[in-house]
CSV table of C-alpha atoms in Angstrom, one decimal:
chain,number,residue,atom,x,y,z
A,30,MET,CA,59.5,5.8,-51.0
A,31,THR,CA,59.8,5.3,-46.6
A,32,THR,CA,56.7,3.5,-45.2
A,33,HIS,CA,55.9,6.6,-44.6
A,34,ASP,CA,55.0,7.5,-47.9
A,35,VAL,CA,53.9,3.9,-49.0
A,36,PHE,CA,51.2,3.8,-46.0
A,37,PHE,CA,50.1,7.8,-47.2
A,38,THR,CA,49.8,6.7,-50.5
A,39,ILE,CA,47.5,4.1,-49.3
A,40,VAL,CA,45.7,5.8,-47.3
A,41,GLY,CA,45.2,9.3,-49.8
A,42,VAL,CA,44.2,6.5,-52.4
A,43,ILE,CA,41.6,5.7,-50.5
A,44,CYS,CA,40.2,8.9,-48.9
A,45,ALA,CA,39.9,10.4,-52.8
A,46,ALA,CA,38.6,6.9,-54.5
A,47,SER,CA,35.6,6.9,-51.4
A,48,ALA,CA,35.2,10.9,-51.6
A,49,LEU,CA,34.5,10.1,-55.3
A,50,LEU,CA,32.5,7.3,-55.1
A,51,SER,CA,30.4,9.5,-52.2
A,52,VAL,CA,28.9,12.3,-55.0
A,53,THR,CA,28.9,9.8,-57.4
A,54,THR,CA,26.3,7.4,-55.6
A,55,LYS,CA,23.1,6.8,-57.1
A,56,HIS,CA,22.2,5.2,-53.6
A,57,LEU,CA,21.8,8.8,-51.5
A,58,VAL,CA,22.5,6.9,-47.9
A,59,HIS,CA,25.7,5.2,-49.6
A,60,ALA,CA,26.7,8.5,-50.4
A,61,ALA,CA,26.2,9.0,-46.4
A,62,LEU,CA,28.7,6.0,-46.1
A,63,TRP,CA,31.1,6.8,-48.6
A,64,LEU,CA,31.6,9.9,-46.6
A,65,MET,CA,32.5,8.4,-43.7
A,66,VAL,CA,35.2,6.0,-45.2
A,67,ALA,CA,36.7,9.2,-46.2
A,68,LEU,CA,37.0,10.4,-43.1
A,69,VAL,CA,38.2,8.0,-41.9
A,70,ALA,CA,41.1,7.6,-44.1
A,71,LEU,CA,41.2,11.4,-43.9
A,72,SER,CA,42.3,10.5,-40.2
A,73,GLY,CA,44.4,8.1,-41.6
A,74,CYS,CA,46.6,10.7,-43.5
A,75,TYR,CA,46.7,13.0,-40.2
A,76,LEU,CA,48.1,10.3,-38.7
A,77,VAL,CA,50.5,9.3,-41.0
A,78,LEU,CA,51.9,12.7,-40.8
A,79,GLY,CA,52.2,12.5,-37.2
A,80,ALA,CA,49.0,14.8,-36.5
A,81,GLU,CA,47.9,12.5,-34.0
A,82,LEU,CA,45.5,14.4,-32.1
A,83,VAL,CA,43.9,16.3,-35.4
A,84,ALA,CA,43.5,12.9,-36.7
A,85,LEU,CA,41.6,11.5,-33.3
A,86,VAL,CA,39.5,14.7,-33.5
A,87,ASN,CA,38.5,15.1,-36.9
A,88,LEU,CA,37.8,10.9,-35.8
A,89,LEU,CA,35.3,11.6,-33.1
A,90,ILE,CA,34.1,15.3,-35.0
A,91,TYR,CA,33.4,14.2,-38.1
A,92,VAL,CA,32.6,11.0,-38.2
A,93,GLY,CA,30.9,10.3,-34.8
A,94,ALA,CA,29.2,13.6,-34.5
A,95,ILE,CA,28.3,15.1,-38.4
A,96,VAL,CA,28.4,11.6,-40.4
A,97,VAL,CA,25.7,10.2,-37.7
A,98,LEU,CA,23.9,13.8,-37.7
A,99,VAL,CA,23.9,13.2,-41.7
A,100,LEU,CA,22.1,9.7,-41.7
A,101,PHE,CA,19.8,10.6,-39.0
A,102,ALA,CA,18.5,13.8,-41.3
A,103,LEU,CA,18.8,11.1,-43.8
A,104,MET,CA,16.5,8.9,-42.1
A,105,LEU,CA,14.1,11.6,-40.9
A,106,THR,CA,13.4,13.1,-44.5
A,107,ARG,CA,13.9,10.3,-47.2
A,108,ALA,CA,16.2,7.1,-47.4
A,109,PRO,CA,15.0,4.9,-50.4
A,110,ILE,CA,17.0,1.5,-50.1
A,111,GLY,CA,18.2,1.4,-53.6
A,112,ARG,CA,19.0,3.7,-56.3
A,113,SER,CA,16.7,6.7,-56.7
A,114,HIS,CA,16.9,9.5,-59.4
A,115,GLU,CA,14.7,12.0,-58.0
A,116,HIS,CA,17.4,14.1,-56.5
A,117,ASP,CA,19.8,13.9,-59.5
A,118,THR,CA,21.2,17.2,-60.6
A,119,SER,CA,21.0,18.8,-63.5
A,120,LEU,CA,23.6,18.8,-66.0
A,121,ALA,CA,25.1,22.4,-66.0
A,122,GLN,CA,24.9,21.8,-62.3
A,123,ARG,CA,27.6,18.8,-62.6
A,124,ALA,CA,29.8,21.2,-65.5
A,125,ALA,CA,30.0,24.1,-62.9
A,126,SER,CA,30.5,21.9,-60.0
A,127,MET,CA,33.4,20.0,-61.4
A,128,VAL,CA,35.1,23.3,-63.0
A,129,LEU,CA,34.8,24.7,-59.5
A,130,CYS,CA,36.6,22.0,-57.7
A,131,ALA,CA,39.2,21.9,-60.7
A,132,ALA,CA,39.8,25.5,-59.8
A,133,THR,CA,39.7,25.0,-56.2
A,134,THR,CA,42.3,22.0,-56.5
A,135,ALA,CA,44.7,23.9,-59.1
A,136,LEU,CA,44.6,26.9,-56.7
A,137,LEU,CA,45.6,24.9,-53.7
A,138,ALA,CA,48.3,23.2,-56.0
A,139,ALA,CA,49.5,26.0,-57.6
A,140,VAL,CA,50.3,27.9,-53.3
A,141,LEU,CA,51.6,24.4,-52.5
A,142,ILE,CA,54.5,24.3,-55.4
A,143,SER,CA,55.1,27.9,-55.4
A,144,GLY,CA,55.2,27.8,-51.9
A,145,LEU,CA,57.5,24.6,-50.8
A,146,GLY,CA,59.0,23.9,-54.1
A,147,ASN,CA,60.4,20.0,-54.4
A,148,ASN,CA,61.7,20.9,-51.2
A,149,ALA,CA,61.1,17.6,-48.4
A,150,VAL,CA,59.8,20.0,-45.0
A,151,ARG,CA,60.0,17.5,-42.4
A,152,VAL,CA,56.4,17.9,-40.6
A,153,SER,CA,57.0,17.7,-36.9
A,154,ALA,CA,54.3,20.4,-34.9
A,155,GLY,CA,51.5,17.5,-34.3
A,156,SER,CA,52.3,17.4,-31.2
A,157,THR,CA,49.7,17.9,-28.7
A,158,HIS,CA,50.9,20.7,-27.1
A,159,THR,CA,52.6,22.5,-29.9
A,160,LEU,CA,49.2,22.3,-31.3
A,161,SER,CA,47.1,23.6,-28.1
A,162,VAL,CA,49.7,25.8,-27.8
A,163,GLN,CA,49.0,27.4,-31.4
A,164,LEU,CA,45.5,26.7,-31.5
A,165,PHE,CA,45.1,29.1,-28.3
A,166,GLY,CA,47.5,31.5,-28.6
A,167,THR,CA,48.6,32.5,-32.3
A,168,TRP,CA,45.1,31.3,-33.2
A,169,VAL,CA,42.7,32.3,-30.3
A,170,TRP,CA,41.1,35.4,-32.2
A,171,PRO,CA,40.8,33.4,-35.3
A,172,PHE,CA,38.8,30.2,-33.8
A,173,GLU,CA,36.9,32.4,-31.2
A,174,MET,CA,35.5,34.4,-34.7
A,175,LEU,CA,35.1,30.9,-36.0
A,176,SER,CA,32.6,29.5,-33.4
A,177,LEU,CA,30.9,33.6,-32.7
A,178,LEU,CA,30.2,32.5,-36.9
A,179,LEU,CA,28.6,29.2,-35.8
A,180,VAL,CA,26.6,30.1,-33.2
A,181,ALA,CA,25.2,33.0,-35.6
A,182,ALA,CA,24.3,30.8,-38.1
A,183,LEU,CA,22.6,28.3,-35.9
A,184,VAL,CA,20.5,31.1,-34.3
A,185,GLY,CA,19.9,32.0,-37.9
A,186,ALA,CA,18.7,28.4,-38.7
A,187,LEU,CA,16.2,28.0,-35.7
A,188,ALA,CA,15.0,31.6,-36.8
A,189,VAL,CA,14.0,30.6,-40.0
A,190,SER,CA,12.4,27.3,-38.8
A,191,ARG,CA,10.9,29.0,-35.9
A,192,LEU,CA,9.3,31.9,-38.8
A,193,PRO,CA,5.4,31.7,-38.5
A,194,ASN,CA,3.5,30.2,-40.6
A,195,ALA,CA,2.0,33.6,-42.8
A,196,ALA,CA,5.7,35.0,-42.9
A,197,ILE,CA,6.7,31.9,-44.9
A,198,ALA,CA,3.9,32.2,-47.0
A,199,ARG,CA,4.0,35.9,-47.5
A,200,THR,CA,7.8,35.1,-49.0
A,201,GLU,CA,6.5,32.3,-51.0
A,202,SER,CA,4.3,34.4,-52.9
A,203,GLY,CA,6.2,36.9,-53.2
A,204,GLU,CA,8.8,34.6,-54.5
A,205,GLY,CA,5.5,33.2,-57.3
A,206,SER,CA,4.9,36.7,-58.5
B,16,MET,CA,63.5,-5.4,-33.9
B,17,SER,CA,61.9,-9.0,-33.7
B,18,HIS,CA,61.3,-8.3,-29.6
B,19,ASP,CA,59.0,-5.4,-30.7
B,20,VAL,CA,57.1,-7.8,-33.3
B,21,VAL,CA,56.8,-10.6,-30.6
B,22,GLU,CA,55.5,-8.0,-28.3
B,23,VAL,CA,52.7,-6.3,-30.4
B,24,VAL,CA,51.5,-9.8,-31.3
B,25,LEU,CA,51.6,-10.7,-27.4
B,26,ARG,CA,49.6,-7.2,-26.5
B,27,ALA,CA,47.1,-7.7,-29.7
B,28,VAL,CA,46.9,-11.8,-28.8
B,29,CYS,CA,45.6,-10.6,-24.9
B,30,VAL,CA,43.1,-8.2,-26.1
B,31,LEU,CA,41.5,-10.3,-28.0
B,32,ALA,CA,41.7,-13.0,-25.4
B,33,ALA,CA,40.1,-9.6,-22.9
B,34,PHE,CA,37.8,-8.9,-25.3
B,35,LEU,CA,36.6,-12.6,-26.1
B,36,VAL,CA,36.1,-13.4,-22.1
B,37,LEU,CA,35.3,-10.2,-20.4
B,38,PRO,CA,31.8,-9.7,-21.7
B,39,LEU,CA,31.0,-13.2,-21.0
B,40,VAL,CA,31.9,-12.4,-17.7
B,41,VAL,CA,30.2,-9.2,-17.7
B,42,GLY,CA,26.6,-11.3,-19.2
B,43,GLN,CA,26.8,-14.2,-16.4
B,44,THR,CA,27.0,-11.2,-14.3
B,45,GLU,CA,23.9,-10.0,-15.3
B,46,HIS,CA,21.6,-13.4,-15.4
B,47,LYS,CA,22.1,-14.0,-11.9
B,48,VAL,CA,22.5,-10.9,-10.1
B,49,MET,CA,19.5,-10.1,-11.6
B,50,ALA,CA,18.1,-12.6,-10.9
B,51,HIS,CA,18.8,-12.3,-7.4
B,52,MET,CA,17.8,-9.2,-7.5
B,53,GLN,CA,14.9,-10.5,-8.8
B,54,GLY,CA,14.3,-13.8,-6.3
B,55,ARG,CA,14.5,-15.9,-9.3
B,56,LEU,CA,17.7,-18.7,-9.2
B,57,GLY,CA,19.0,-17.6,-13.4
B,58,PRO,CA,20.7,-20.0,-15.0
B,59,MET,CA,21.4,-23.2,-13.0
B,60,TYR,CA,22.1,-26.6,-15.4
B,61,PRO,CA,24.6,-25.4,-18.0
B,62,GLY,CA,27.9,-26.6,-17.0
B,63,GLY,CA,26.8,-27.6,-13.7
B,64,PHE,CA,27.7,-25.4,-11.2
B,65,HIS,CA,25.3,-22.4,-10.8
B,66,GLY,CA,25.1,-22.7,-14.6
B,67,TRP,CA,28.3,-21.1,-15.0
B,68,ALA,CA,28.0,-22.1,-18.8
B,69,GLN,CA,24.8,-20.6,-20.1
B,70,LEU,CA,26.9,-17.6,-21.9
B,71,VAL,CA,28.7,-20.8,-24.0
B,72,ALA,CA,25.6,-22.6,-24.6
B,73,ASP,CA,23.9,-19.3,-26.3
B,74,GLY,CA,27.2,-18.7,-28.1
B,75,VAL,CA,26.2,-22.5,-29.5
B,76,LYS,CA,22.9,-22.0,-30.3
B,77,PHE,CA,23.5,-19.1,-31.9
B,78,ALA,CA,26.1,-20.3,-34.1
B,79,GLN,CA,24.0,-23.0,-35.8
B,80,LYS,CA,20.8,-20.3,-36.6
B,81,GLU,CA,20.3,-20.0,-39.7
B,82,ASP,CA,22.1,-16.5,-41.0
B,83,ILE,CA,19.0,-14.9,-42.8
B,84,VAL,CA,19.2,-11.3,-44.9
B,85,PRO,CA,15.7,-10.3,-45.7
B,86,ILE,CA,14.9,-9.5,-49.2
B,87,ALA,CA,14.4,-5.7,-48.9
B,88,ALA,CA,17.0,-5.0,-47.4
B,89,ASP,CA,20.5,-3.6,-48.8
B,90,LYS,CA,22.2,-6.9,-48.6
B,91,ARG,CA,26.0,-5.5,-48.3
B,92,VAL,CA,25.6,-3.0,-45.6
B,93,PHE,CA,23.4,-5.2,-43.9
B,94,ARG,CA,25.9,-7.4,-43.6
B,95,LEU,CA,28.5,-5.4,-42.4
B,96,ALA,CA,26.9,-3.7,-39.8
B,97,PRO,CA,27.6,-6.0,-36.7
B,98,ALA,CA,31.5,-5.6,-37.8
B,99,LEU,CA,31.4,-2.3,-37.3
B,100,GLY,CA,30.6,-2.1,-33.3
B,101,ILE,CA,32.4,-5.0,-32.2
B,102,VAL,CA,35.8,-3.7,-34.4
B,103,ALA,CA,35.2,-0.5,-33.0
B,104,TYR,CA,34.8,-2.0,-28.8
B,105,LEU,CA,37.8,-4.0,-29.8
B,106,LEU,CA,40.0,-0.7,-30.5
B,107,ALA,CA,38.4,1.0,-27.6
B,108,LEU,CA,39.8,-2.0,-25.5
B,109,ALA,CA,43.3,-1.9,-26.7
B,110,VAL,CA,44.2,1.7,-24.8
B,111,ILE,CA,43.2,0.8,-21.7
B,112,PRO,CA,45.5,0.2,-19.1
B,113,LEU,CA,45.0,-2.0,-16.6
B,114,ASP,CA,48.6,-1.4,-15.0
B,115,ALA,CA,50.8,1.1,-15.9
B,116,HIS,CA,52.5,-1.9,-17.9
B,117,VAL,CA,49.7,-3.5,-19.3
B,118,PHE,CA,47.7,-2.4,-21.6
B,119,GLY,CA,47.2,-3.4,-25.4
B,120,ALA,CA,48.9,0.0,-26.5
B,121,ASN,CA,50.0,3.1,-25.0
B,122,VAL,CA,48.7,6.2,-27.3
B,123,ASP,CA,49.4,9.5,-25.8
B,124,ASP,CA,46.0,10.9,-26.7
B,125,GLY,CA,44.3,7.5,-24.8
B,126,LEU,CA,41.4,9.4,-24.2
B,127,ILE,CA,40.0,11.0,-27.0
B,128,TRP,CA,40.8,7.8,-29.3
B,129,ALA,CA,39.0,5.6,-26.6
B,130,ILE,CA,35.6,7.5,-26.8
B,131,ALA,CA,36.3,8.5,-30.6
B,132,VAL,CA,36.2,4.9,-31.6
B,133,THR,CA,32.9,4.4,-29.8
B,134,GLY,CA,31.9,6.7,-31.5
B,135,ILE,CA,32.2,4.5,-34.9
B,136,GLY,CA,30.6,2.2,-33.4
B,137,THR,CA,27.5,3.6,-32.8
B,138,VAL,CA,27.2,4.5,-37.5
B,139,GLY,CA,27.1,0.4,-37.0
B,140,THR,CA,23.6,0.7,-35.4
B,141,LEU,CA,22.6,3.0,-38.2
B,142,MET,CA,23.2,0.9,-40.6
B,143,ALA,CA,21.7,-2.4,-39.1
B,144,GLY,CA,18.7,-0.1,-38.9
B,145,TRP,CA,18.8,1.5,-42.0
B,146,SER,CA,19.4,-1.3,-44.5
B,147,SER,CA,17.1,-3.4,-42.5
B,148,GLY,CA,14.2,-2.5,-44.7
B,149,ASN,CA,11.8,-2.7,-42.6
B,150,LYS,CA,10.3,0.2,-39.6
B,151,TYR,CA,10.5,-1.0,-36.8
B,152,ALA,CA,14.1,-1.3,-37.2
B,153,LEU,CA,14.3,2.2,-39.4
B,154,ILE,CA,11.9,4.2,-36.0
B,155,GLY,CA,14.7,2.0,-33.3
B,156,ALA,CA,17.4,3.7,-35.6
B,157,MET,CA,16.3,7.0,-35.0
B,158,ARG,CA,15.8,7.0,-31.9
B,159,SER,CA,19.4,5.5,-31.3
B,160,ALA,CA,20.8,8.5,-33.5
B,161,ALA,CA,18.7,11.3,-31.2
B,162,GLN,CA,20.1,9.7,-27.9
B,163,LEU,CA,23.8,8.7,-29.4
B,164,LEU,CA,23.6,12.9,-30.5
B,165,SER,CA,22.7,13.5,-27.7
B,166,TYR,CA,24.3,11.9,-24.9
B,167,GLU,CA,27.9,12.2,-26.7
B,168,LEU,CA,28.3,15.4,-25.5
B,169,PRO,CA,28.1,15.1,-21.9
B,170,LEU,CA,30.3,12.3,-22.3
B,171,ILE,CA,33.0,13.8,-24.4
B,172,LEU,CA,32.9,16.5,-21.5
B,173,SER,CA,33.0,15.1,-18.7
B,174,CYS,CA,35.8,12.8,-20.3
B,175,ALA,CA,37.5,17.1,-20.6
B,176,SER,CA,37.0,17.5,-17.3
B,177,PHE,CA,38.8,14.0,-16.2
B,178,ALA,CA,41.3,15.1,-18.5
B,179,ILE,CA,41.9,18.5,-17.6
B,180,ALA,CA,42.3,17.6,-13.4
B,181,ALA,CA,44.9,15.4,-14.7
B,182,GLY,CA,46.7,17.2,-17.0
B,183,SER,CA,47.0,14.1,-19.4
B,184,LEU,CA,44.9,13.3,-22.5
B,185,SER,CA,46.9,9.6,-21.9
B,186,LEU,CA,44.9,7.4,-19.8
B,187,VAL,CA,48.0,6.4,-17.3
B,188,GLY,CA,49.7,9.5,-16.9
B,189,ILE,CA,45.8,10.4,-15.8
B,190,ALA,CA,45.1,7.4,-14.0
B,191,HIS,CA,49.2,8.6,-12.0
B,192,ALA,CA,48.0,11.5,-11.7
B,193,TRP,CA,44.5,10.7,-9.8
B,194,THR,CA,44.5,11.3,-5.7
B,195,PRO,CA,41.8,10.7,-3.4
B,196,TRP,CA,40.8,13.8,-3.3
B,197,TRP,CA,39.1,13.4,-7.2
B,198,LEU,CA,35.9,11.0,-4.8
B,199,LEU,CA,35.1,14.3,-4.3
B,200,TRP,CA,36.4,16.6,-6.5
B,201,GLN,CA,35.5,14.7,-10.0
B,202,LEU,CA,32.0,13.3,-8.4
B,203,PRO,CA,29.9,15.0,-10.7
B,204,GLY,CA,32.2,14.5,-13.8
B,205,ALA,CA,31.4,10.6,-13.0
B,206,ILE,CA,27.8,10.3,-12.6
B,207,VAL,CA,27.8,12.2,-16.0
B,208,PHE,CA,29.7,9.8,-17.3
B,209,LEU,CA,27.8,7.2,-15.8
B,210,VAL,CA,24.9,7.9,-16.7
B,211,ALA,CA,26.3,8.9,-20.6
B,212,ALA,CA,28.0,5.8,-20.9
B,213,THR,CA,24.5,3.9,-20.1
B,214,ALA,CA,22.6,5.6,-22.6
B,215,GLU,CA,25.7,5.6,-25.2
B,216,LEU,CA,24.9,1.9,-24.6
B,217,GLN,CA,21.2,1.8,-24.9
B,218,ARG,CA,20.7,0.0,-21.4
B,219,VAL,CA,18.0,0.2,-19.1
B,220,PRO,CA,16.2,3.2,-18.6
B,221,PHE,CA,18.0,4.5,-21.7
B,222,ASP,CA,17.4,1.9,-24.3
B,223,ALA,CA,13.8,3.5,-26.4
B,224,PRO,CA,15.8,2.3,-28.8
B,225,VAL,CA,15.3,-1.3,-28.8
B,226,ALA,CA,12.5,-0.7,-26.6
B,227,ASP,CA,11.0,-5.0,-27.1
B,228,SER,CA,7.6,-3.1,-26.7
B,229,GLU,CA,7.4,-1.0,-29.1
B,230,VAL,CA,9.9,-0.9,-31.7
B,231,VAL,CA,11.0,-5.0,-31.2
B,232,MET,CA,14.5,-4.9,-31.3
B,233,GLY,CA,14.9,-1.8,-32.9
B,234,PRO,CA,17.6,-1.8,-35.5
B,235,TYR,CA,18.3,-5.5,-34.9
B,236,THR,CA,15.2,-6.4,-35.6
B,237,GLU,CA,16.1,-8.3,-38.5
B,238,TYR,CA,18.8,-9.9,-37.4
B,239,THR,CA,19.5,-14.0,-36.7
B,240,GLY,CA,22.1,-16.2,-35.7
B,241,LEU,CA,26.0,-15.4,-35.2
B,242,ARG,CA,24.9,-11.7,-36.6
B,243,PHE,CA,22.6,-11.2,-34.0
B,244,ALA,CA,25.5,-12.0,-31.5
B,245,PHE,CA,27.7,-9.7,-32.6
B,246,PHE,CA,25.5,-6.9,-31.6
B,247,LEU,CA,24.8,-8.5,-28.2
B,248,LEU,CA,28.4,-8.8,-27.7
B,249,ALA,CA,29.6,-5.6,-28.4
B,250,GLU,CA,26.4,-4.1,-26.0
B,251,TYR,CA,28.6,-6.1,-23.2
B,252,ALA,CA,31.8,-5.0,-24.6
B,253,GLY,CA,30.7,-1.7,-24.5
B,254,ILE,CA,29.5,-2.5,-21.0
B,255,VAL,CA,33.2,-4.0,-20.3
B,256,VAL,CA,35.0,-0.7,-22.2
B,257,MET,CA,33.1,1.9,-20.4
B,258,SER,CA,33.5,0.5,-16.9
B,259,LEU,CA,37.1,-0.1,-17.5
B,260,LEU,CA,37.3,3.8,-18.2
B,261,LEU,CA,35.4,5.5,-15.9
B,262,ALA,CA,37.4,2.7,-13.1
B,263,VAL,CA,40.6,4.1,-14.7
B,264,LEU,CA,39.5,8.0,-15.0
B,265,TYR,CA,37.6,8.5,-11.4
B,266,LEU,CA,39.0,5.6,-9.2
B,267,GLY,CA,42.7,6.1,-10.2
B,268,GLY,CA,42.7,2.5,-11.7
B,269,TRP,CA,45.3,0.3,-10.1
B,270,THR,CA,46.3,2.2,-7.1
B,271,GLY,CA,45.6,0.4,-4.2
B,272,PRO,CA,47.3,-1.6,-1.7
B,273,PHE,CA,49.6,-4.4,-3.5
B,274,ASP,CA,49.4,-1.7,-6.7
B,275,GLY,CA,53.2,-3.1,-7.1
B,276,TYR,CA,51.8,-6.6,-7.7
B,277,LEU,CA,48.7,-6.9,-7.8
B,278,GLY,CA,47.4,-3.5,-10.1
B,279,TRP,CA,45.7,-4.8,-13.3
B,280,LEU,CA,43.3,-7.1,-10.5
B,281,TRP,CA,42.9,-3.8,-9.1
B,282,THR,CA,41.8,-2.5,-12.0
B,283,LEU,CA,39.0,-5.2,-13.4
B,284,LEU,CA,37.7,-5.0,-9.6
B,285,LYS,CA,36.9,-1.5,-9.8
B,286,GLY,CA,35.9,-1.7,-13.7
B,287,PHE,CA,33.9,-4.7,-11.8
B,288,LEU,CA,31.9,-2.6,-10.1
B,289,PHE,CA,30.8,0.0,-12.4
B,290,ALA,CA,29.5,-2.9,-14.3
B,291,LEU,CA,27.5,-3.9,-11.5
B,292,ILE,CA,25.9,-0.6,-11.0
B,293,ILE,CA,25.1,-0.5,-14.6
B,294,ILE,CA,23.1,-4.2,-14.0
B,295,TRP,CA,21.7,-2.8,-10.8
B,296,MET,CA,20.3,0.8,-13.1
B,297,ARG,CA,18.6,-2.3,-15.6
B,298,VAL,CA,16.6,-4.0,-13.1
B,299,SER,CA,15.9,-1.0,-10.8
B,300,TRP,CA,14.3,1.6,-13.0
B,301,PRO,CA,11.3,1.4,-16.2
B,302,ARG,CA,12.5,3.0,-19.2
B,303,LEU,CA,12.4,6.8,-20.2
B,304,ARG,CA,9.7,7.7,-22.5
B,305,GLU,CA,11.8,9.3,-25.7
B,306,ASP,CA,11.1,13.5,-24.7
B,307,GLN,CA,12.6,12.8,-21.3
B,308,LEU,CA,15.3,10.9,-22.5
B,309,GLN,CA,16.4,14.5,-24.5
B,310,ARG,CA,15.6,16.2,-21.7
B,311,VAL,CA,17.8,14.1,-19.1
B,312,ALA,CA,20.1,15.1,-21.6
B,313,TRP,CA,20.4,18.6,-22.5
B,314,LEU,CA,19.0,20.0,-18.8
B,315,GLY,CA,20.6,17.8,-16.9
B,316,LEU,CA,23.5,16.1,-17.8
B,317,VAL,CA,25.2,18.8,-20.2
B,318,PRO,CA,24.4,22.0,-17.7
B,319,LEU,CA,26.4,19.2,-14.8
B,320,ALA,CA,29.0,18.9,-16.9
B,321,LEU,CA,29.7,21.6,-17.6
B,322,LEU,CA,29.3,23.0,-14.1
B,323,GLN,CA,32.1,19.8,-13.3
B,324,LEU,CA,34.2,21.8,-16.2
B,325,ALA,CA,34.0,24.8,-14.3
B,326,ILE,CA,34.7,23.7,-10.4
B,327,THR,CA,37.8,21.4,-12.4
B,328,ALA,CA,39.3,24.5,-13.7
B,329,VAL,CA,38.7,26.7,-10.7
B,330,GLY,CA,40.7,23.4,-9.2
B,331,VAL,CA,43.3,23.6,-11.3
B,332,VAL,CA,44.3,27.0,-10.9
B,333,LEU,CA,44.2,27.5,-7.8
B,334,THR,CA,46.7,24.4,-7.0
B,335,ALA,CA,48.4,24.8,-10.0
């Protein structure tokens, strides 16, 4: 085992453990804080693998913006101190999510194992220059499409939140009958 | 190998020393400059000469105070929150170069590193506000989150402009690429950076989150003693980090007469100039209301930063 392996194992275990804690904890805000720990550890994983820019951008966007946004939303709505059970999910939902997680893991593992097998692959494509050439050369259209999708989602969210009250009342009564 | 270890340890110790000294210098400057701008003398007695030891005395006072954790608080988060801001600014200071060879660590993407870790520090403020179990703290934390989210964007956009102009994300590389022409070319970006940085630090006129007449002390209301002092230290360390960063980005860092020998001094002086401007703003302007604050960010700074990006892009393409 090299030093890299040791570091990767450490940050990987921290990442997985805090991710698990963030979905199992009964404290609402703690879940968001554990999510932050998981994301920082994920940045650590990228860093160990040599993808410095990806690690830093992950830190900047996910920890600096997304988690802050999640915390902000929690504080605006409801963020009790202590355990809260009113947002617990049903057993069926938990079972379904576990099956889904297991399926995703199996799919990813199958792809990685069938693709790479036991061959160790040297990762060296993490430099800022290589990454930007790839992103704005080969992958520029998927990248742009993704941003278009996000803008569409944003406009959609705005449209839903700006619906006149009457329309909302109609849809609600429509669903009720 | 052992040489490398010694060098790393030495650099780390120097960064720590700078982190403990520079914020105090800025704090003392604020005491004295603000006092003289308002026709007062400021601290005169501690230490004898013009009250130079005022902040040391403050530190001793904070260390003696009782460390109180409210019953309603989420205790672990409450205790942990002050550490986040401190560590974040310490990590940011470590990558800022004072000279081509004077830095804590040379990171290739130093600019992104500096902005990313200061972003983590803001989570500390939110944790403090929420975990205090106090309505003023919670309102303050909400204001703080809203403010930090909206001012993060212009800050990053203006940094992107400097990076594009230099063709590098490394702070040393950006300072090397600097020419006097930047003073005009990057001026809008520098203004956006300065305003957004002041807002990120929650300094007057953007201090609605800690407005004493409205929400006591915002997220820090329940803190006492050393933990409160840590938040203050983080604020002044933040001024140091942002000022030095802007000095390196916009004023060319160590460029100046005799920069072979005195480069680090030039960076410090230029950084100090921006710190003075941030102090000056506190004395000059009243606090912005919450809606005015958002208006400044989204209708003022973001369009200006985008305009600067366009100007930079045109400049880079034309001169390349």
